[in-house]
PDB file of C-alpha atoms and ligand atoms in Angstrom:
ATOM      1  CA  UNK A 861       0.000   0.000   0.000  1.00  0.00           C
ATOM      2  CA  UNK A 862       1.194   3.367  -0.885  1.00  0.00           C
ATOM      3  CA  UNK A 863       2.331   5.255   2.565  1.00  0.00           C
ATOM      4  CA  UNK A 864      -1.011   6.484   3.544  1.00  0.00           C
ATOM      5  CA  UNK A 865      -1.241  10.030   1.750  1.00  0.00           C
ATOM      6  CA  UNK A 866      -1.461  13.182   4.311  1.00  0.00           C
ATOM      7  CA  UNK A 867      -3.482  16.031   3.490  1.00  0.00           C
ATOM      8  CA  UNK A 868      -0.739  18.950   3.249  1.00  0.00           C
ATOM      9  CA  UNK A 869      -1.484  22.916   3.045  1.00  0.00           C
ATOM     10  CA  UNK A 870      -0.441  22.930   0.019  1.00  0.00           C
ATOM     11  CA  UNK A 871      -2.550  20.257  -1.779  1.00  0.00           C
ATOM     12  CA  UNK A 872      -5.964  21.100  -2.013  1.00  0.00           C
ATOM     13  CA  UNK A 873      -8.285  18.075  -0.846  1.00  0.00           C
ATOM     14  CA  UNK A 874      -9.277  17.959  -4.823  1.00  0.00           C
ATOM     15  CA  UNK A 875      -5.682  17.564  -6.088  1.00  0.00           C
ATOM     16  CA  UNK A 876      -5.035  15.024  -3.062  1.00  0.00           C
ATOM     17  CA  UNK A 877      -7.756  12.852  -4.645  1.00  0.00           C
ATOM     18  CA  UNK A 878      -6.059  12.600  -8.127  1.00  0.00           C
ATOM     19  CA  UNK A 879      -2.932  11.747  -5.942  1.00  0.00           C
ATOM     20  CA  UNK A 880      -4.240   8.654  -4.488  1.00  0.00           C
ATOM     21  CA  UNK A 881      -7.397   7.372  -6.215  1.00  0.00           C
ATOM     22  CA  UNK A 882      -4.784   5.262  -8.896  1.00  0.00           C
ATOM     23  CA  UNK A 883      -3.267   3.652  -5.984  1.00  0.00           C
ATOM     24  CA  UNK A 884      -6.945   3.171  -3.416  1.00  0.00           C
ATOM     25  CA  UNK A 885      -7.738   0.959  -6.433  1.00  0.00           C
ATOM     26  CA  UNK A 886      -5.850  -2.033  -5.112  1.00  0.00           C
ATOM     27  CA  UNK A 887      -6.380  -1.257  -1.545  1.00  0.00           C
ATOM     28  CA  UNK A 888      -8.506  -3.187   0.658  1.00  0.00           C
ATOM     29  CA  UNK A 889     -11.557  -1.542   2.585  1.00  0.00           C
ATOM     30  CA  UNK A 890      -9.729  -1.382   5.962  1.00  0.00           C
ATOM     31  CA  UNK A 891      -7.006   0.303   4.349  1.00  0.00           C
ATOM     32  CA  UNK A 892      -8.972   2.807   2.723  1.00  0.00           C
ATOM     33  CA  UNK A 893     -10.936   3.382   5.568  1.00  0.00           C
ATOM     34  CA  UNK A 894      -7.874   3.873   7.572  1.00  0.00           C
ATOM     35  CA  UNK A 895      -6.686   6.197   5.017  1.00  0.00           C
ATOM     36  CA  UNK A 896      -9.424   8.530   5.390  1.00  0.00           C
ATOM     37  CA  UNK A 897      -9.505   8.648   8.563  1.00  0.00           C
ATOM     38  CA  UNK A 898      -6.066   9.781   8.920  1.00  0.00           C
ATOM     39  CA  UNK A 899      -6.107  11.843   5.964  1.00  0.00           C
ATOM     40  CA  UNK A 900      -9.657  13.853   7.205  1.00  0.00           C
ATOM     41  CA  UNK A 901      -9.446  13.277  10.895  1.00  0.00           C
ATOM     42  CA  UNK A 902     -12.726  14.736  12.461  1.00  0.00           C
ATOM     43  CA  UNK A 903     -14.090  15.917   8.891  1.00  0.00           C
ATOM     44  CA  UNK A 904     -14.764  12.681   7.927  1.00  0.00           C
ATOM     45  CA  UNK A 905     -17.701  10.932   8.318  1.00  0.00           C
ATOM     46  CA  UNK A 906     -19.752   7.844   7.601  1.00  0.00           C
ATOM     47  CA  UNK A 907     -22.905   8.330   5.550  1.00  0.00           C
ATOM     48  CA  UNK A 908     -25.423   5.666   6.144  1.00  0.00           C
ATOM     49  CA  UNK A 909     -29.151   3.977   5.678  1.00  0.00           C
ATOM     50  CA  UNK A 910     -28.251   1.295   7.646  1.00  0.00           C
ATOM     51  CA  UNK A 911     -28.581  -1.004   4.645  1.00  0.00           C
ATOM     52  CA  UNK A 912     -26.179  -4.693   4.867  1.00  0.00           C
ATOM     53  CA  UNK A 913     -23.143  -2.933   2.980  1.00  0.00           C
ATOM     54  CA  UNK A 914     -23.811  -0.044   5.573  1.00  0.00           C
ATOM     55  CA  UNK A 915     -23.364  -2.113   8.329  1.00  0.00           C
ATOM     56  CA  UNK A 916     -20.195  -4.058   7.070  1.00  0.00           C
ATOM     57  CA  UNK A 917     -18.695  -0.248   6.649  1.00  0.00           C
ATOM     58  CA  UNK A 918     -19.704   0.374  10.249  1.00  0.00           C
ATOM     59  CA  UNK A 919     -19.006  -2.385  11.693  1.00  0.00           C
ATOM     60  CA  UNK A 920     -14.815  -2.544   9.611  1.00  0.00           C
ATOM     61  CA  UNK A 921     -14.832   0.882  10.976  1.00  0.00           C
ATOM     62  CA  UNK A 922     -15.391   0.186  14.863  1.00  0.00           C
ATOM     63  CA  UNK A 923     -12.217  -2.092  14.374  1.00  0.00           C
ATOM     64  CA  UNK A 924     -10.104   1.215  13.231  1.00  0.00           C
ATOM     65  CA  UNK A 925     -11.316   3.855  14.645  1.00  0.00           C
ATOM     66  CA  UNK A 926     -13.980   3.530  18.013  1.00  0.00           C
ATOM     67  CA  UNK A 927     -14.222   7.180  17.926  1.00  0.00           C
ATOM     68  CA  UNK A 928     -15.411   7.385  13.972  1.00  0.00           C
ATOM     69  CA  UNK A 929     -18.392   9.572  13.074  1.00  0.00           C
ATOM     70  CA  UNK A 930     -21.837   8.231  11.486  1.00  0.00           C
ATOM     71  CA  UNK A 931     -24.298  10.040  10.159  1.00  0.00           C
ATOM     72  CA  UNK A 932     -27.941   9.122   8.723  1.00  0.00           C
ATOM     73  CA  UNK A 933     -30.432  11.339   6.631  1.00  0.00           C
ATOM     74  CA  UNK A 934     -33.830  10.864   8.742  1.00  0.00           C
ATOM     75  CA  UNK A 935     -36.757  11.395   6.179  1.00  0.00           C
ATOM     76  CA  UNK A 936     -38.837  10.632   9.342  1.00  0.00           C
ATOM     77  CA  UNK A 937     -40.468   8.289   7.117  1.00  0.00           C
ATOM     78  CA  UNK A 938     -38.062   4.920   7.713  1.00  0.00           C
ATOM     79  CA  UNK A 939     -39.278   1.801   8.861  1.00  0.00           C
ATOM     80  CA  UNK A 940     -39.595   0.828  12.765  1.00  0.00           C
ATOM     81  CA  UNK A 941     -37.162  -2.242  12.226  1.00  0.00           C
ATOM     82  CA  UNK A 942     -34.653   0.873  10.857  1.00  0.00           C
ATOM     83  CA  UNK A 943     -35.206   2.863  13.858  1.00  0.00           C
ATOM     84  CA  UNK A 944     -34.399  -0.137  16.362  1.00  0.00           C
ATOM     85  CA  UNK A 945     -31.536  -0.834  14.709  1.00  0.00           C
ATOM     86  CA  UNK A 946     -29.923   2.365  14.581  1.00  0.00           C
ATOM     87  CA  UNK A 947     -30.328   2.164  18.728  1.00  0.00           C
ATOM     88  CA  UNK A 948     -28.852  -1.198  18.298  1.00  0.00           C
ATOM     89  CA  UNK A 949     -25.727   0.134  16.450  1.00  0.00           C
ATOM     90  CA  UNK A 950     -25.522   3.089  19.159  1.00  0.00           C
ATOM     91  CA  UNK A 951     -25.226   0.117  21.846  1.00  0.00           C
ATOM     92  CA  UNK A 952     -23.189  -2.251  20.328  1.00  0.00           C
ATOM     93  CA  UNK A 953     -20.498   0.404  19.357  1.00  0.00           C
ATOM     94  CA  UNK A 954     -20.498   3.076  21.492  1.00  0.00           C
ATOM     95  CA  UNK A 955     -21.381   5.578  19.287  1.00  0.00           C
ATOM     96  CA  UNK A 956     -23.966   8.416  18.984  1.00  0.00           C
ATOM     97  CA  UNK A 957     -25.627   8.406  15.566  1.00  0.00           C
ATOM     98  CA  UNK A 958     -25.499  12.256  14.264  1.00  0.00           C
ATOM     99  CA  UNK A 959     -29.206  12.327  12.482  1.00  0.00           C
ATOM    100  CA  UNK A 960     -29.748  14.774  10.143  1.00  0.00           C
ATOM    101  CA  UNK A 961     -33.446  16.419   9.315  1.00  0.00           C
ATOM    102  CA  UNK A 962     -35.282  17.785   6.415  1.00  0.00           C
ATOM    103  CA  UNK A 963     -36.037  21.492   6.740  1.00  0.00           C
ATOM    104  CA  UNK A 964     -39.675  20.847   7.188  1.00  0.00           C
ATOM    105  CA  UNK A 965     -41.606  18.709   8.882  1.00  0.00           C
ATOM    106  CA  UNK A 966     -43.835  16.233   7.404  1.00  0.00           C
ATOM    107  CA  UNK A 967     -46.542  18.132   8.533  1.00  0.00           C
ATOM    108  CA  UNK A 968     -44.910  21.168   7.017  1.00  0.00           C
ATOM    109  CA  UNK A 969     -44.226  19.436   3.909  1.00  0.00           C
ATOM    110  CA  UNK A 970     -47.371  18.126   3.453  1.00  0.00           C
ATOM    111  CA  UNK A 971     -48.948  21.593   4.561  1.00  0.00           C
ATOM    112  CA  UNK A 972     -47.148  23.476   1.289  1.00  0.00           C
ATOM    113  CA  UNK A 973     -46.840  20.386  -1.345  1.00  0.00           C
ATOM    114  CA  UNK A 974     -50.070  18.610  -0.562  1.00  0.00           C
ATOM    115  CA  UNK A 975     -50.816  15.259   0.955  1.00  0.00           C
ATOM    116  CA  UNK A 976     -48.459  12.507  -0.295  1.00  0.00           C
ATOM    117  CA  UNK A 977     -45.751  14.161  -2.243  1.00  0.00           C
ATOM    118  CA  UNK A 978     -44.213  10.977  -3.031  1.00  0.00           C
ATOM    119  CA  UNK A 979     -46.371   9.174  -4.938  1.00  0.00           C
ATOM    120  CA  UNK A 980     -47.187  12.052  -7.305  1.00  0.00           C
ATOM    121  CA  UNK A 981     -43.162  14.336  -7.379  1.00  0.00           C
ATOM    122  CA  UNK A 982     -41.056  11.414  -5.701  1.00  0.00           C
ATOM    123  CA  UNK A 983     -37.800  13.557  -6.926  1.00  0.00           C
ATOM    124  CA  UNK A 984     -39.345  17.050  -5.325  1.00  0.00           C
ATOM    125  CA  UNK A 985     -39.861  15.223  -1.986  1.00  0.00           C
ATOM    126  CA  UNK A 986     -36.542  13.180  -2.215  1.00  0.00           C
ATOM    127  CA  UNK A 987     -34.904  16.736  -2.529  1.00  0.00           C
ATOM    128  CA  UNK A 988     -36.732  17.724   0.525  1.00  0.00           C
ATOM    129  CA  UNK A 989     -36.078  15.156   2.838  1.00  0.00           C
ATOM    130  CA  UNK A 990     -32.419  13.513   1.861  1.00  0.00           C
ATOM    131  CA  UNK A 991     -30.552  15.705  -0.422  1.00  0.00           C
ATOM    132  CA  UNK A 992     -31.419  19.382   1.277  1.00  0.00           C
ATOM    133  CA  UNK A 993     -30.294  17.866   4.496  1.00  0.00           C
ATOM    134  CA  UNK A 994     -27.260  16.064   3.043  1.00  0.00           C
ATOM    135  CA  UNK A 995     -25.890  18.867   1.412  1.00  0.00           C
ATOM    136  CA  UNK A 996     -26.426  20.910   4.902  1.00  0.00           C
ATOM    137  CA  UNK A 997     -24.574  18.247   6.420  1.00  0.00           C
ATOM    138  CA  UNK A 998     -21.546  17.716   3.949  1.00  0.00           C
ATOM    139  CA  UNK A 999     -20.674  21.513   3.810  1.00  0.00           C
ATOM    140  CA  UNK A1000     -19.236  20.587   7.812  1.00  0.00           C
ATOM    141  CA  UNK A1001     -17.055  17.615   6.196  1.00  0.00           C
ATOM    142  CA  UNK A1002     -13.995  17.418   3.908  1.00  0.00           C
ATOM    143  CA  UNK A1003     -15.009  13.774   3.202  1.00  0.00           C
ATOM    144  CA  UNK A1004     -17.936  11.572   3.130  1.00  0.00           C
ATOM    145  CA  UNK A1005     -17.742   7.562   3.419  1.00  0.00           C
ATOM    146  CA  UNK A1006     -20.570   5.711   1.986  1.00  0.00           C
ATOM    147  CA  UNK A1007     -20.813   1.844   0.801  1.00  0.00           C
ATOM    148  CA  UNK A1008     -21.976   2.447  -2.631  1.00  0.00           C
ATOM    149  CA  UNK A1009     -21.154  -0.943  -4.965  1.00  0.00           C
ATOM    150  CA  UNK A1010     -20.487  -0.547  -8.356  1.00  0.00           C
ATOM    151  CA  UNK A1011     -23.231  -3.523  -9.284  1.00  0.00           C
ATOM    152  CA  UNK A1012     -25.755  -1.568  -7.160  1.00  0.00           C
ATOM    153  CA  UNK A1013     -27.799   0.410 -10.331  1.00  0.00           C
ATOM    154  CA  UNK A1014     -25.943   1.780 -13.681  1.00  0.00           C
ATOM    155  CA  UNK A1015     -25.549   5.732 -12.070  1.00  0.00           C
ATOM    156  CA  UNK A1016     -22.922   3.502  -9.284  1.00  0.00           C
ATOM    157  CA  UNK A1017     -20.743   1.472 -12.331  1.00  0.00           C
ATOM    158  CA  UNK A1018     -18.428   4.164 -12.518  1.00  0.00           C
ATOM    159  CA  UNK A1019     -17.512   5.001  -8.791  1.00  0.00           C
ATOM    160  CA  UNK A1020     -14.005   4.974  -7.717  1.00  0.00           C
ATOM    161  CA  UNK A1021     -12.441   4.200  -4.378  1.00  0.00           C
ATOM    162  CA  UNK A1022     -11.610   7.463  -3.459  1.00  0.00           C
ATOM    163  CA  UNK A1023     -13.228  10.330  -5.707  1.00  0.00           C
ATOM    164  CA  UNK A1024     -13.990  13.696  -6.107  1.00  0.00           C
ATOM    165  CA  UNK A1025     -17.461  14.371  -5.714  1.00  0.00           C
ATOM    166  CA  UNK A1026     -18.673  16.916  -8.133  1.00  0.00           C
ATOM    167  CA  UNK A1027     -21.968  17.308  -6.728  1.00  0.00           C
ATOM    168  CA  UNK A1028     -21.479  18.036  -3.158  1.00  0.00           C
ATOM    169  CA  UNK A1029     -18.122  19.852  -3.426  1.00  0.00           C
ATOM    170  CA  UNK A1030     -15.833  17.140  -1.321  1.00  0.00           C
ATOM    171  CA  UNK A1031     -13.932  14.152  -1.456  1.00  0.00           C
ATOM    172  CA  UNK A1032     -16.279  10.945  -1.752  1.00  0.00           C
ATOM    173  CA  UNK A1033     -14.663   7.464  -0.169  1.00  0.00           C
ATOM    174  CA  UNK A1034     -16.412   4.320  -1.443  1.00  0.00           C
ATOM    175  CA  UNK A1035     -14.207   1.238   0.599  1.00  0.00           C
ATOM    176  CA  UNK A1036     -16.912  -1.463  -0.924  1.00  0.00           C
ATOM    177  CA  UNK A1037     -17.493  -0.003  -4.597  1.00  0.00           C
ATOM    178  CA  UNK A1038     -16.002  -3.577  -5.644  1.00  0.00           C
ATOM    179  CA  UNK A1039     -17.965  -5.672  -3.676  1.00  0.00           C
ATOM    180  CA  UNK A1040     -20.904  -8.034  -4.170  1.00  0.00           C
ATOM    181  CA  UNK A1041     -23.850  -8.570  -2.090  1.00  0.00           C
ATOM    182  CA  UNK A1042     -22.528 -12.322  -1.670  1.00  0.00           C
ATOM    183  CA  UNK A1043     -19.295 -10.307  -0.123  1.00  0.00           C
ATOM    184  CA  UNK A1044     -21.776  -8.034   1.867  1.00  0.00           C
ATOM    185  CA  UNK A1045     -23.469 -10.849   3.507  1.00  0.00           C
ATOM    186  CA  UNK A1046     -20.427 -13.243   4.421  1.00  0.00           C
ATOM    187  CA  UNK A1047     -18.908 -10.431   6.818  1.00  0.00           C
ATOM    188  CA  UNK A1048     -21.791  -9.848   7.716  1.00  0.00           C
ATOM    189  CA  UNK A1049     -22.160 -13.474   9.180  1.00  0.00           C
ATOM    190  CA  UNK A1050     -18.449 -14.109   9.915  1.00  0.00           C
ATOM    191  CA  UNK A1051     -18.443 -11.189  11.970  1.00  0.00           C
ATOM    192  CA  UNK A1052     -22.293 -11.258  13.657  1.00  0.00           C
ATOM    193  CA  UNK A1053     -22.778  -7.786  12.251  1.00  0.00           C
ATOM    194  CA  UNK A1054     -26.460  -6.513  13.157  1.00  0.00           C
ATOM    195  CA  UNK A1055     -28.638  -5.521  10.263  1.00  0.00           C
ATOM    196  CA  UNK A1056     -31.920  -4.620   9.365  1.00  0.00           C
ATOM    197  CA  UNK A1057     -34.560  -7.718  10.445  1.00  0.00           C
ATOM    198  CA  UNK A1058     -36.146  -6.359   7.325  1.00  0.00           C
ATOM    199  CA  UNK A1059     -33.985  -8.075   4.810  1.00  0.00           C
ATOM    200  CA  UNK A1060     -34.817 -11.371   6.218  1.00  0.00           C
ATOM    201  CA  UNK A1061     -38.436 -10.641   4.770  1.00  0.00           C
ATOM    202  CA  UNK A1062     -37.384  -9.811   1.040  1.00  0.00           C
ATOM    203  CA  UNK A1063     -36.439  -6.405   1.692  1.00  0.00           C
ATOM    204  CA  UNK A1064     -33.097  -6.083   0.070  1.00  0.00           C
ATOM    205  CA  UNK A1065     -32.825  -2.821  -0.205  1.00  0.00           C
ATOM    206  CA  UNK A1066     -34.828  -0.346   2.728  1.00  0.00           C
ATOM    207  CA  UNK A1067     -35.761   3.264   2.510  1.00  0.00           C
ATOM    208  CA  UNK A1068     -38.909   5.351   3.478  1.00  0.00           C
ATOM    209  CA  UNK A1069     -42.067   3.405   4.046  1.00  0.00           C
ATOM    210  CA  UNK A1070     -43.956   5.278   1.608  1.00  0.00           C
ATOM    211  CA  UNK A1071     -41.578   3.656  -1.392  1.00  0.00           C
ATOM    212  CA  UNK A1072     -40.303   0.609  -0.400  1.00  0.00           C
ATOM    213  CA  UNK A1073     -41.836  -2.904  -1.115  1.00  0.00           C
ATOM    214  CA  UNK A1074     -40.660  -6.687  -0.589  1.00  0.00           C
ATOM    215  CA  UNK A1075     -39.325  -7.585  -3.921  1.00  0.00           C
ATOM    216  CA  UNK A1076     -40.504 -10.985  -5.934  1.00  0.00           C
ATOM    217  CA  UNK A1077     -38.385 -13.798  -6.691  1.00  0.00           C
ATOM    218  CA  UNK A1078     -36.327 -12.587  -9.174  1.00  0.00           C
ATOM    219  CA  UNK A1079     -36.596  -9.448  -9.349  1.00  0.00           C
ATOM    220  CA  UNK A1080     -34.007  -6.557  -9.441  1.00  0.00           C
ATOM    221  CA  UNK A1081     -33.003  -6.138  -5.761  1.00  0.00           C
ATOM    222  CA  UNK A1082     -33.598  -2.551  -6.052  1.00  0.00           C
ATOM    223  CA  UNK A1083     -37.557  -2.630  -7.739  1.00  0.00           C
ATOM    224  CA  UNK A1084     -38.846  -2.688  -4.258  1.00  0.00           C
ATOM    225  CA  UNK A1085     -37.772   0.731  -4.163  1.00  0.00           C
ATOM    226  CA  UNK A1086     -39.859   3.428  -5.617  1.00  0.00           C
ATOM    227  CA  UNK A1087     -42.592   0.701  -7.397  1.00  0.00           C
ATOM    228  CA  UNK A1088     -44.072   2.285 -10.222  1.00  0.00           C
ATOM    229  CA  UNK A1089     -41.397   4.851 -10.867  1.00  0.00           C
ATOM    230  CA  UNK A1090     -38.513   4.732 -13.098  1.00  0.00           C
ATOM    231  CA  UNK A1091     -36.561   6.295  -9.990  1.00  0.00           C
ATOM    232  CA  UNK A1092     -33.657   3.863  -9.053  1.00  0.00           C
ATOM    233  CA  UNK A1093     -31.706   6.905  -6.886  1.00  0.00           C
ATOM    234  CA  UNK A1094     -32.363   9.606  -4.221  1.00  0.00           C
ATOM    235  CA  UNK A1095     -30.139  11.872  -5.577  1.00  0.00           C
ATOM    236  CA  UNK A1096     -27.455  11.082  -3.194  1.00  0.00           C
ATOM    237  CA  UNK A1097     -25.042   9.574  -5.332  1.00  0.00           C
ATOM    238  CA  UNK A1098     -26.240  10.739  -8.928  1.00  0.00           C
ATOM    239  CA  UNK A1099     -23.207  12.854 -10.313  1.00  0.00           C
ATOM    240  CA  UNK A1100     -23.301  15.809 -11.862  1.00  0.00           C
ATOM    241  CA  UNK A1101     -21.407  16.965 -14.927  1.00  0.00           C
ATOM    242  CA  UNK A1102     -19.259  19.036 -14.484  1.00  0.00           C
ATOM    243  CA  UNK A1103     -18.974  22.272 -16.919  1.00  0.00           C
ATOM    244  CA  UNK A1104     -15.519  22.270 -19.336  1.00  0.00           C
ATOM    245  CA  UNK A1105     -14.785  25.938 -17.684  1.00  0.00           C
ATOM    246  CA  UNK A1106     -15.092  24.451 -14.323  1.00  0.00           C
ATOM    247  CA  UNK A1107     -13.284  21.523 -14.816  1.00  0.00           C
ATOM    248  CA  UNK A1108     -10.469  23.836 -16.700  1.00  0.00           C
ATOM    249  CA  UNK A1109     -10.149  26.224 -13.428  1.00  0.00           C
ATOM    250  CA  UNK A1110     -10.214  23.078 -10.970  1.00  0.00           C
ATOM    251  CA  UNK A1111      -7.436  21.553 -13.243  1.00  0.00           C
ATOM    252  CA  UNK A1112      -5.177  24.541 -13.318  1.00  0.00           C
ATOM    253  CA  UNK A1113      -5.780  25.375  -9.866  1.00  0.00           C
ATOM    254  CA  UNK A1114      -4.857  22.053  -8.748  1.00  0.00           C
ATOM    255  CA  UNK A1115      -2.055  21.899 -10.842  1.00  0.00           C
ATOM    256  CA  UNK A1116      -3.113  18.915 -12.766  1.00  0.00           C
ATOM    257  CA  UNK A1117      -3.722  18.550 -16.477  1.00  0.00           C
TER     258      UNK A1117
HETATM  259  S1  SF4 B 412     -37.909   7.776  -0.556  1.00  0.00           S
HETATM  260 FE1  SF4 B 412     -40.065   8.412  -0.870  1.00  0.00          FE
HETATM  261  S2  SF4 B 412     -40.834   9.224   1.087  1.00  0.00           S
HETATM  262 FE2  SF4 B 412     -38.599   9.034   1.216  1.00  0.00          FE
HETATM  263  S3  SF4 B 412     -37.870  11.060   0.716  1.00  0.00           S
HETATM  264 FE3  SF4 B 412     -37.849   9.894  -1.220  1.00  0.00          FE
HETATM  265  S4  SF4 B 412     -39.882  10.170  -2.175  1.00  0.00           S
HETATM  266 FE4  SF4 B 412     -39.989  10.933  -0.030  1.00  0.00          FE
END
């Protein structure tokens, strides 16, 4: 592994990605894990749902760091099972879950949008509830972690390791991108990781109530999510592109090419 790369002065955090995302390739997740947190310190922190790859990222992390910091959008709209495990995670490893909120309160939202905002603008109330308090919450960070896997829906192929997210403005850390669910679920045994008692009744992926269903056998482990939509994403990890003139400033202040 290359020496674990420093943040210095005089490297912004953008030109430190370009530095290291060749060599994060062939890193395992503990080592990239343990490369942001040295790298970021205290303005890193974990991003999740509390979905199986979630808790694998959680858990590897509690065996690097016991002080690391989570965080978790709360539409207010999640499942009870979701809610009892988060206090689960908060007991088993000593941590205090930082939840984030939307702006408005469901009463609020439903108040200025109208009753049900999801099942007529899913994208307006996704925006709302995860992405608007995100956002809030990433402009405190230098880095987010999040267990993303590249198999996960097409918008997720290209991820990297370690890259420079172009939405939110910081560097993005992906330890699992490579992973399968098969992967997922072996730590997740080998190490008696918690997770969502959910997924033991076809729920392979979780989010709000309002737009998640138990998939079918053989279906897409994501069309429980947002049924009747062509929605596969929140918003959270969609990237945007970037404009040439941006891209040209970022690449000549960074000194890159
Ligand atoms: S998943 Fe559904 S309920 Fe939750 S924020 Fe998105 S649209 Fe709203």
């Amino acid at each position: 592994m290359k020496d674990l790369v420093q943040l210095s002065s005089h490297n912004s955090a953008h030109a430190q990605v370009a530095q290291v995302q060749h060599f994060a390739e062939t890193w395992s997740p503990q080592q990239v894990l343990t490369w942001a947190f040295q790298a970021f310190g205290r303005d890193v922190a974990i991003s999740s749902a509390f979905g199986a790859e979630g808790m694998v990222l959680i858990d590897m992390a509690s065996r690097i760091n016991k002080d690391f910091r989570l965080f978790t959008v709360d539409t207010e709209f999640l499942f009870p099972e979701t809610y009892n495990l988060m206090d689960r995670i908060e007991e088993k490893y000593g941590i205090t879950i930082e939840r984030v909120f939307s702006a408005l309160s469901p009463e609020e939202q439903q108040r200025i949008h109208g009753e049900a905002l999801w099942s007529r603008n899913p994208d307006t109330c996704c925006n709302l509830r995860k992405v608007e308090p995100l956002r809030r919450k990433l402009g405190e960070l230098s880095a987010w972690i999040t267990s993303i896997r590249r198999d996960q829906t097409s918008v997720r192929s290209g991820a990297k390791r370690v890259e420079w997210d172009t939405k939110f403005g910081l560097v993005k850390v992906n330890p699992i991108v490579d992973w399968t669910s098969k992967q997922v679920w072996r730590y997740i045994h080998d190490h008696d990781v918690p997770y969502n008692a959910l997924h033991d009744q076809d729920y392979p992926s979780i989010g709000c109530t309002h737009c998640t269903r138990a998939v079918r056998a053989g279906e897409d482990p994501r069309a429980g999510r947002w049924p009747g939509f062509a929605k596969t994403e929140c918003g959270l990890h969609i990237i945007d592109p970037v404009p040439a003139v941006e891209q040209a400033r970022a690449a000549s202040a960074d000194g890159g090419d």
